[in-house]
Short mmCIF file of C-alpha atoms in Angstrom, two decimals:
data_model
loop_
_atom_site.label_atom_id
_atom_site.label_comp_id
_atom_site.label_asym_id
_atom_site.label_seq_id
_atom_site.Cartn_x
_atom_site.Cartn_y
_atom_site.Cartn_z
CA MET A 1 51.50 12.79 -27.69
CA THR A 2 52.55 14.57 -24.48
CA LYS A 3 56.03 13.62 -23.30
CA LYS A 4 56.14 12.04 -19.84
CA TYR A 5 58.85 13.10 -17.41
CA LYS A 6 60.22 10.74 -14.80
CA ARG A 7 59.81 11.98 -11.22
CA PHE A 8 62.22 11.35 -8.33
CA ASP A 9 61.43 11.70 -4.62
CA ARG A 10 63.52 13.78 -2.24
CA ILE A 11 65.20 10.73 -0.63
CA PHE A 12 66.46 9.54 -4.02
CA LYS A 13 67.76 13.02 -4.86
CA ARG A 14 69.53 13.44 -1.51
CA ASN A 15 71.19 9.97 -1.72
CA ALA A 16 72.25 10.64 -5.32
CA VAL A 17 73.90 13.94 -4.33
CA GLU A 18 75.72 12.44 -1.32
CA LEU A 19 77.01 9.44 -3.34
CA SER A 20 78.07 11.66 -6.25
CA TYR A 21 80.87 13.15 -4.13
CA GLU A 22 82.35 9.64 -3.69
CA LYS A 23 82.42 8.92 -7.44
CA ILE A 24 85.26 9.74 -9.78
CA SER A 25 83.09 10.59 -12.81
CA LEU A 26 79.92 12.63 -12.39
CA LYS A 27 78.85 11.74 -15.92
CA GLY A 28 79.39 8.01 -15.37
CA PHE A 29 77.44 8.09 -12.09
CA ALA A 30 74.59 9.95 -13.79
CA GLU A 31 74.43 7.33 -16.53
CA GLU A 32 74.48 4.63 -13.84
CA LEU A 33 71.42 6.25 -12.20
CA GLY A 34 69.74 6.71 -15.56
CA ILE A 35 69.58 10.52 -15.37
CA LEU A 36 71.19 13.40 -17.22
CA PRO A 37 74.47 14.80 -15.76
CA CYS A 38 73.00 18.35 -15.83
CA LEU A 39 70.15 17.22 -13.61
CA LEU A 40 72.55 15.75 -11.04
CA THR A 41 74.57 18.98 -11.15
CA ARG A 42 71.42 21.02 -10.45
CA TRP A 43 70.57 18.78 -7.48
CA ARG A 44 74.06 19.24 -6.06
CA LYS A 45 73.80 23.04 -6.30
CA GLU A 46 70.43 23.05 -4.56
CA TYR A 47 71.73 20.78 -1.81
CA GLN A 48 74.78 23.00 -1.27
CA GLN A 49 72.51 26.06 -0.87
CA PHE A 50 69.62 24.64 1.16
CA GLY A 51 70.97 21.45 2.79
CA GLU A 52 68.19 19.46 4.42
CA GLY A 53 65.71 22.04 3.16
CA SER A 54 66.32 20.97 -0.43
CA PHE A 55 63.92 19.10 -2.69
CA ALA A 56 60.79 20.37 -0.91
CA GLY A 57 58.65 19.57 -3.92
CA SER A 58 56.36 21.57 -6.21
CA GLY A 59 54.57 24.43 -4.47
CA TYR A 60 56.92 24.47 -1.43
CA ILE A 61 59.55 27.08 -0.70
CA ARG A 62 63.11 25.86 -0.16
CA VAL A 63 64.65 27.17 3.05
CA HIS A 64 68.00 26.41 4.67
CA PRO A 65 67.55 24.78 8.12
CA ASP A 66 69.48 27.66 9.74
CA ASP A 67 66.96 30.15 8.32
CA LYS A 68 63.88 28.05 9.02
CA HIS A 69 62.88 29.85 12.26
CA VAL A 70 63.14 33.30 10.66
CA PHE A 71 61.25 32.03 7.63
CA LYS A 72 58.39 30.74 9.79
CA LEU A 73 58.14 34.07 11.62
CA GLU A 74 58.08 36.00 8.35
CA LYS A 75 55.48 33.62 6.92
CA LYS A 76 53.28 34.00 10.01
CA SER A 77 53.61 37.79 9.87
CA LYS A 78 52.63 37.89 6.18
CA GLU A 79 49.68 35.60 6.81
CA SER A 80 48.49 37.78 9.70
CA ALA A 81 48.71 40.86 7.50
CA LEU A 82 46.78 39.06 4.76
CA ARG A 83 44.09 37.92 7.23
CA TYR A 84 43.70 41.50 8.44
CA GLU A 85 43.43 42.77 4.85
CA ILE A 86 40.73 40.20 4.04
CA LEU A 87 38.78 41.02 7.20
CA LYS A 88 39.06 44.75 6.58
CA ASN A 89 37.83 44.51 2.97
CA ALA A 90 35.04 42.10 3.90
CA SER A 91 33.81 43.99 6.99
CA PRO A 92 31.07 45.95 5.13
CA PHE A 93 29.52 42.63 4.03
CA LEU A 94 29.66 40.73 7.33
CA SER A 95 26.51 42.37 8.70
CA GLN A 96 24.56 41.65 5.48
CA GLY A 97 24.39 37.88 5.91
CA LYS A 98 26.17 34.87 4.44
CA LEU A 99 25.03 35.55 0.89
CA ALA A 100 26.92 38.84 0.80
CA VAL A 101 30.00 37.13 2.28
CA TYR A 102 29.78 34.35 -0.34
CA GLN A 103 29.67 37.00 -3.04
CA PHE A 104 32.70 38.76 -1.56
CA ILE A 105 34.70 35.51 -1.64
CA ASN A 106 33.61 34.87 -5.21
CA ASP A 107 34.66 38.37 -6.30
CA ASN A 108 38.10 38.04 -4.67
CA GLU A 109 39.11 34.51 -5.68
CA ASP A 110 41.87 35.89 -7.93
CA LYS A 111 43.24 38.05 -5.12
CA TYR A 112 43.18 35.76 -2.07
CA SER A 113 43.17 32.06 -1.30
CA ILE A 114 39.59 30.71 -1.13
CA LEU A 115 40.52 28.50 1.82
CA LEU A 116 42.05 31.41 3.73
CA MET A 117 39.05 33.67 3.07
CA CYS A 118 36.68 30.95 4.30
CA LYS A 119 38.73 30.51 7.49
CA VAL A 120 38.97 34.22 8.21
CA LEU A 121 35.29 34.92 7.51
CA GLY A 122 33.94 31.83 9.27
CA ILE A 123 32.48 30.26 6.14
CA GLY A 124 32.54 26.53 5.50
CA TYR A 125 34.79 25.72 2.54
CA GLY A 126 32.40 23.02 1.29
CA ARG A 127 29.31 25.19 1.80
CA TYR A 128 30.85 27.96 -0.26
CA HIS A 129 31.52 25.62 -3.18
CA ARG A 130 28.00 24.18 -2.95
CA TRP A 131 26.61 27.71 -3.06
CA LYS A 132 28.78 28.52 -6.05
CA LYS A 133 27.66 25.37 -7.84
CA ASN A 134 23.93 25.42 -7.02
CA GLY A 135 23.30 29.19 -6.80
CA ILE A 136 20.91 31.04 -4.45
CA SER A 137 17.96 29.29 -2.83
CA GLU A 138 14.47 30.77 -3.00
CA LYS A 139 14.62 31.66 0.68
CA GLN A 140 17.92 33.49 0.22
CA GLN A 141 16.50 35.36 -2.79
CA TYR A 142 13.49 36.37 -0.66
CA ILE A 143 15.75 37.67 2.12
CA VAL A 144 17.88 39.65 -0.35
CA ILE A 145 14.81 41.34 -1.86
CA LEU A 146 13.34 41.95 1.61
CA LYS A 147 16.54 43.64 2.81
CA GLU A 148 16.60 45.81 -0.30
CA ASP A 149 13.00 46.90 0.33
CA ILE A 150 13.70 47.63 4.01
CA THR A 151 16.69 49.77 3.03
CA ARG A 152 14.70 51.57 0.33
CA ILE A 153 11.82 52.39 2.70
CA PHE A 154 14.23 53.51 5.43
CA PHE A 155 16.09 56.02 3.25
CA HIS A 156 13.00 57.13 1.30
CA ASN A 157 11.50 58.16 4.63
CA LYS A 158 14.53 60.23 5.59
CA LYS A 159 15.89 57.67 8.10
CA TYR A 160 13.01 58.37 10.51
CA PHE A 161 10.97 55.21 10.00
CA GLY A 162 11.52 52.67 12.76
CA ARG A 163 10.57 48.98 12.73
CA ASN A 164 6.82 49.61 13.25
CA LYS A 165 6.31 51.91 10.29
CA ILE A 166 8.60 49.90 8.01
CA THR A 167 6.70 46.70 8.95
CA LYS A 168 3.40 48.39 8.11
CA GLU A 169 4.78 49.58 4.77
CA LEU A 170 6.09 46.10 3.90
CA ASN A 171 2.83 44.36 4.81
CA ASP A 172 0.91 46.86 2.70
CA HIS A 173 3.10 45.80 -0.25
CA GLY A 174 2.40 42.08 0.11
CA TYR A 175 4.88 40.86 2.71
CA LYS A 176 3.82 38.87 5.75
CA ILE A 177 6.39 39.88 8.32
CA SER A 178 6.46 40.77 12.02
CA TYR A 179 8.01 43.70 13.87
CA LYS A 180 10.67 41.41 15.36
CA GLN A 181 11.79 40.17 11.95
CA VAL A 182 12.10 43.71 10.59
CA ALA A 183 14.05 44.78 13.68
CA PHE A 184 16.39 41.79 13.18
CA TYR A 185 17.13 42.66 9.54
CA MET A 186 17.49 46.38 10.32
CA LYS A 187 20.12 45.47 12.92
CA GLN A 188 21.93 43.33 10.34
CA LEU A 189 21.86 46.19 7.84
CA GLY A 190 22.99 48.75 10.41
CA LEU A 191 19.85 50.88 9.99
CA ARG A 192 19.02 52.91 13.07
CA LYS A 193 16.21 55.40 13.37
CA ALA A 194 17.52 58.92 13.93
CA ALA A 195 17.30 60.05 17.54
CA LYS A 196 14.85 62.73 18.55
CA ARG A 197 16.01 66.11 19.78
CA LYS A 198 14.29 68.04 22.51
CA PHE A 199 12.08 70.84 21.30
CA LYS A 200 11.77 74.11 23.15
CA ALA A 201 8.63 76.11 22.44
CA THR A 202 8.19 79.83 23.05
CA THR A 203 4.80 81.33 23.90
CA ASP A 204 4.06 84.92 24.81
CA SER A 205 1.29 84.52 27.38
CA ASN A 206 2.03 87.80 29.10
CA HIS A 207 -1.15 89.65 28.08
CA THR A 208 -4.45 90.80 29.56
CA TYR A 209 -6.80 89.10 27.07
CA TYR A 210 -9.33 86.53 28.22
CA THR A 211 -8.08 82.93 28.23
CA PRO A 212 -10.73 80.18 28.15
CA ALA A 213 -10.54 76.90 30.06
CA ASN A 214 -8.84 73.76 28.81
CA VAL A 215 -11.92 72.18 27.22
CA LEU A 216 -9.88 69.62 25.27
CA ASN A 217 -8.26 68.31 28.46
CA ARG A 218 -5.67 66.23 26.54
CA GLU A 219 -8.29 64.22 24.64
CA PHE A 220 -6.22 64.10 21.46
CA THR A 221 -8.65 62.05 19.38
CA ALA A 222 -11.74 62.86 17.35
CA ASN A 223 -14.30 60.53 15.79
CA GLU A 224 -15.33 63.03 13.10
CA PRO A 225 -13.49 65.54 10.92
CA ALA A 226 -13.58 69.25 11.76
CA LYS A 227 -14.59 68.53 15.35
CA VAL A 228 -11.25 69.28 17.05
CA TRP A 229 -8.45 71.42 15.68
CA VAL A 230 -5.21 72.12 17.53
CA SER A 231 -2.77 74.87 16.72
CA ASP A 232 0.65 76.20 17.70
CA ILE A 233 3.43 78.55 16.54
CA THR A 234 7.17 77.93 16.37
CA TYR A 235 10.18 79.83 15.10
CA ILE A 236 12.65 78.66 12.45
CA GLN A 237 16.07 80.20 11.99
CA THR A 238 17.22 81.09 8.47
CA LEU A 239 20.24 82.76 6.94
CA THR A 240 18.54 86.15 7.01
CA GLY A 241 16.52 86.01 10.22
CA PHE A 242 13.64 84.07 11.76
CA LEU A 243 10.49 82.71 10.17
CA TYR A 244 7.41 81.94 12.25
CA LEU A 245 5.37 78.85 11.35
CA THR A 246 1.76 78.49 12.48
CA ILE A 247 -0.04 75.19 11.95
CA ILE A 248 -3.60 73.96 12.46
CA MET A 249 -4.11 70.19 12.70
CA ASP A 250 -7.36 68.24 12.54
CA LEU A 251 -7.18 65.55 15.24
CA TYR A 252 -9.46 63.26 13.23
CA ASP A 253 -6.84 62.38 10.60
CA ARG A 254 -3.80 64.38 11.82
CA LYS A 255 -3.75 66.44 8.65
CA ILE A 256 -2.29 69.95 8.68
CA VAL A 257 -5.35 71.69 7.30
CA GLY A 258 -4.00 75.20 7.64
CA TRP A 259 -0.61 76.83 8.03
CA SER A 260 1.18 80.12 7.57
CA LEU A 261 4.81 81.14 7.41
CA GLY A 262 5.90 84.72 7.86
CA SER A 263 8.60 87.02 9.17
CA ARG A 264 6.41 88.70 11.82
CA LEU A 265 4.46 87.42 14.82
CA THR A 266 1.36 89.51 14.19
CA THR A 267 -2.04 87.91 14.59
CA GLN A 268 -2.79 88.49 10.89
CA GLN A 269 0.42 86.81 9.62
CA THR A 270 0.13 83.84 11.97
CA VAL A 271 -3.16 82.43 13.25
CA ILE A 272 -5.61 84.32 11.04
CA THR A 273 -3.84 83.34 7.80
CA ALA A 274 -3.57 79.72 8.94
CA PHE A 275 -7.25 79.58 10.00
CA GLU A 276 -8.44 81.08 6.72
CA MET A 277 -6.53 78.37 4.84
CA ALA A 278 -8.10 75.67 7.03
CA ALA A 279 -11.57 77.11 6.58
CA SER A 280 -11.10 77.16 2.80
CA LYS A 281 -10.18 73.46 2.78
CA ARG A 282 -12.64 71.90 5.23
CA ILE A 283 -16.28 72.29 6.11
CA ILE A 284 -16.44 73.57 9.70
CA SER A 285 -19.20 72.14 11.85
CA ASN A 286 -20.85 74.11 14.65
CA GLY A 287 -19.10 73.57 17.95
CA LEU A 288 -15.64 72.91 16.49
CA ILE A 289 -13.18 72.87 19.41
CA PHE A 290 -10.19 75.05 18.58
CA HIS A 291 -7.35 74.35 21.03
CA SER A 292 -4.10 76.28 21.41
CA ASP A 293 -1.67 77.55 23.98
CA ARG A 294 -2.21 80.87 25.79
CA GLY A 295 -0.22 82.93 23.27
CA VAL A 296 -1.25 86.51 22.59
CA GLN A 297 -2.08 85.75 18.95
CA TYR A 298 -4.73 83.19 19.97
CA ALA A 299 -6.18 85.47 22.65
CA ASP A 300 -6.32 88.50 20.33
CA LYS A 301 -9.84 89.94 19.98
CA VAL A 302 -9.68 89.93 16.17
CA PHE A 303 -8.94 86.21 16.08
CA THR A 304 -11.49 85.34 18.77
CA ALA A 305 -14.09 87.21 16.74
CA LEU A 306 -13.15 85.10 13.71
CA LEU A 307 -13.62 81.90 15.75
CA ASP A 308 -16.95 83.18 17.06
CA SER A 309 -18.15 83.81 13.51
CA TYR A 310 -17.73 80.07 12.84
CA LYS A 311 -19.33 79.24 16.21
CA CYS A 312 -16.17 77.53 17.43
CA THR A 313 -15.55 76.51 21.04
CA ARG A 314 -12.27 77.95 22.29
CA SER A 315 -9.88 75.89 24.42
CA MET A 316 -6.45 76.79 25.79
CA SER A 317 -3.69 74.94 27.57
CA ARG A 318 -3.09 75.55 31.23
CA LYS A 319 -0.36 78.05 31.99
CA GLY A 320 3.14 76.62 31.58
CA ASP A 321 1.87 73.12 30.71
CA HIS A 322 3.14 72.26 27.22
CA LEU A 323 1.68 68.72 27.45
CA ASP A 324 -1.81 70.19 27.10
CA ASN A 325 -0.89 70.89 23.46
CA ALA A 326 1.41 67.90 22.96
CA VAL A 327 0.13 66.95 19.49
CA SER A 328 1.04 70.30 17.96
CA GLU A 329 4.45 70.30 19.59
CA SER A 330 4.97 66.74 18.41
CA PHE A 331 4.47 67.92 14.84
CA PHE A 332 7.07 70.65 15.31
CA SER A 333 9.47 68.11 16.77
CA THR A 334 8.94 65.93 13.68
CA LEU A 335 9.41 68.90 11.35
CA LYS A 336 12.65 69.98 12.95
CA ARG A 337 14.01 66.45 13.28
CA GLU A 338 13.16 65.33 9.76
CA LEU A 339 13.82 68.60 7.93
CA ILE A 340 15.43 71.50 9.81
CA TYR A 341 18.15 69.71 11.80
CA LYS A 342 19.27 67.72 8.76
CA LYS A 343 20.46 70.86 6.97
CA GLU A 344 24.21 71.35 7.20
CA LYS A 345 23.88 75.10 6.74
CA LEU A 346 21.19 77.76 7.14
CA LEU A 347 18.89 78.39 4.17
CA THR A 348 17.52 81.68 2.92
CA LYS A 349 13.92 82.51 3.80
CA LYS A 350 12.78 81.77 0.25
CA MET A 351 14.46 78.37 0.20
CA MET A 352 13.12 77.52 3.67
CA LYS A 353 9.57 78.40 2.63
CA GLU A 354 9.84 76.04 -0.35
CA GLU A 355 11.23 73.24 1.86
CA ILE A 356 8.48 73.61 4.48
CA CYS A 357 5.73 73.72 1.85
CA GLU A 358 7.08 70.51 0.33
CA PHE A 359 7.36 68.88 3.77
CA ILE A 360 3.81 69.70 4.89
CA GLU A 361 1.82 69.33 1.67
CA ASN A 362 3.61 66.46 -0.09
CA TRP A 363 5.37 64.54 2.67
CA TYR A 364 3.49 64.91 5.96
CA ASN A 365 -0.05 65.18 4.54
CA ARG A 366 0.43 62.53 1.82
CA GLU A 367 3.28 60.04 2.25
CA ARG A 368 4.29 59.91 5.90
CA ARG A 369 2.83 57.12 8.03
CA HIS A 370 1.32 58.15 11.37
CA SER A 371 1.27 55.97 14.46
CA ALA A 372 -1.99 57.64 15.55
CA LEU A 373 -3.58 56.30 12.33
CA ASP A 374 -2.34 52.75 12.85
CA TYR A 375 0.66 53.53 10.64
CA LYS A 376 -1.44 54.57 7.67
CA THR A 377 -0.85 57.66 5.58
CA ILE A 378 -3.47 60.40 5.87
CA GLU A 379 -4.66 59.68 2.32
CA GLU A 380 -5.02 55.97 3.10
CA PHE A 381 -6.98 56.80 6.27
CA ILE A 382 -9.37 59.09 4.39
CA LYS A 383 -9.88 56.49 1.64
CA ILE A 384 -10.60 53.66 4.11
CA ASN A 385 -13.11 55.75 6.04
CA ASN A 386 -14.66 57.02 2.82
CA SER A 387 -15.07 60.45 4.38
CA VAL A 388 -16.14 63.44 2.33
CA TYR A 389 -15.29 66.61 4.16
CA GLU A 390 -12.79 68.40 1.94
CA LYS A 391 -13.93 71.47 0.06
CA VAL A 392 -13.41 71.20 -3.70
#
């Protein structure tokens, strides 16, 4: 059986100590009070050291009245430092919702006071204990999974998917969620779409070749495949010099149907190689509009003869007006933003060729969602429209 100890309040202890100094025998007075002499001796020592601050009780610190002001200041300073430490350690979780904050409190119960953590982090003490007892609600579980999927999609797409494309991706995977909701959770998670950088194109239009009119006239849509192709050339800096990338895009599904990458700006290494690739992949209909800028490669007689052999209609941008070929330049902006500018150092030409091939063939033409296609991938668009126009 557990032994029970008699408890005495602070008034009794203080009176006992004060009266003990008036008695002749400490032992006799202790027996008169029904306590042990050693206990009375201990009370007297405590009273001598702390005065009115004695006998504070279990869990309270004894402080002499003369030191009480300094003690309060020190206590307040320590508490402020502890509050700051809690807030600092919890700051990564504050933007992730209450569930993450609850989990932080639960993980740090042995380190900090639960009550203090709840006060500092703005969490109800009772609500926290109810959460701990009852667990996570279905709605909270849904939000946790949703946030994980938003984060996964954002980083899988190289941080360049904004709310619209992420919403489309989520809805395609079974969610029923609006743009506003996705934007709200992205803000909570601190996910911000990478900013675009201005792109400066270079075109050598200082030549005497014939330049046709702007037949396309900024009509950047096509209702059939292989009806309108647009093309452009850009330069890419590497560790050992420049590479020149030529692309040909079909406006029907925004696919890069032909491209070439070389170290020289000759007509053969740029537009002819890219066009031959495009022609090997897609069936070209008579009257295909081929639009480009006024660069010398596109005006070259060898290339124009190649276009004529496929009975293509030539179209060129007006002089100095880059918006006439905005779709092509938009692709280059995407390429440089999502691939080139992310590199911390320059790559060799071989490495850059591998990166660009991966970007165009596996990312842009297969996985990336395009706003012009109602945020579908090119493969999804082709499947939905059940179009057969690729050469086997």
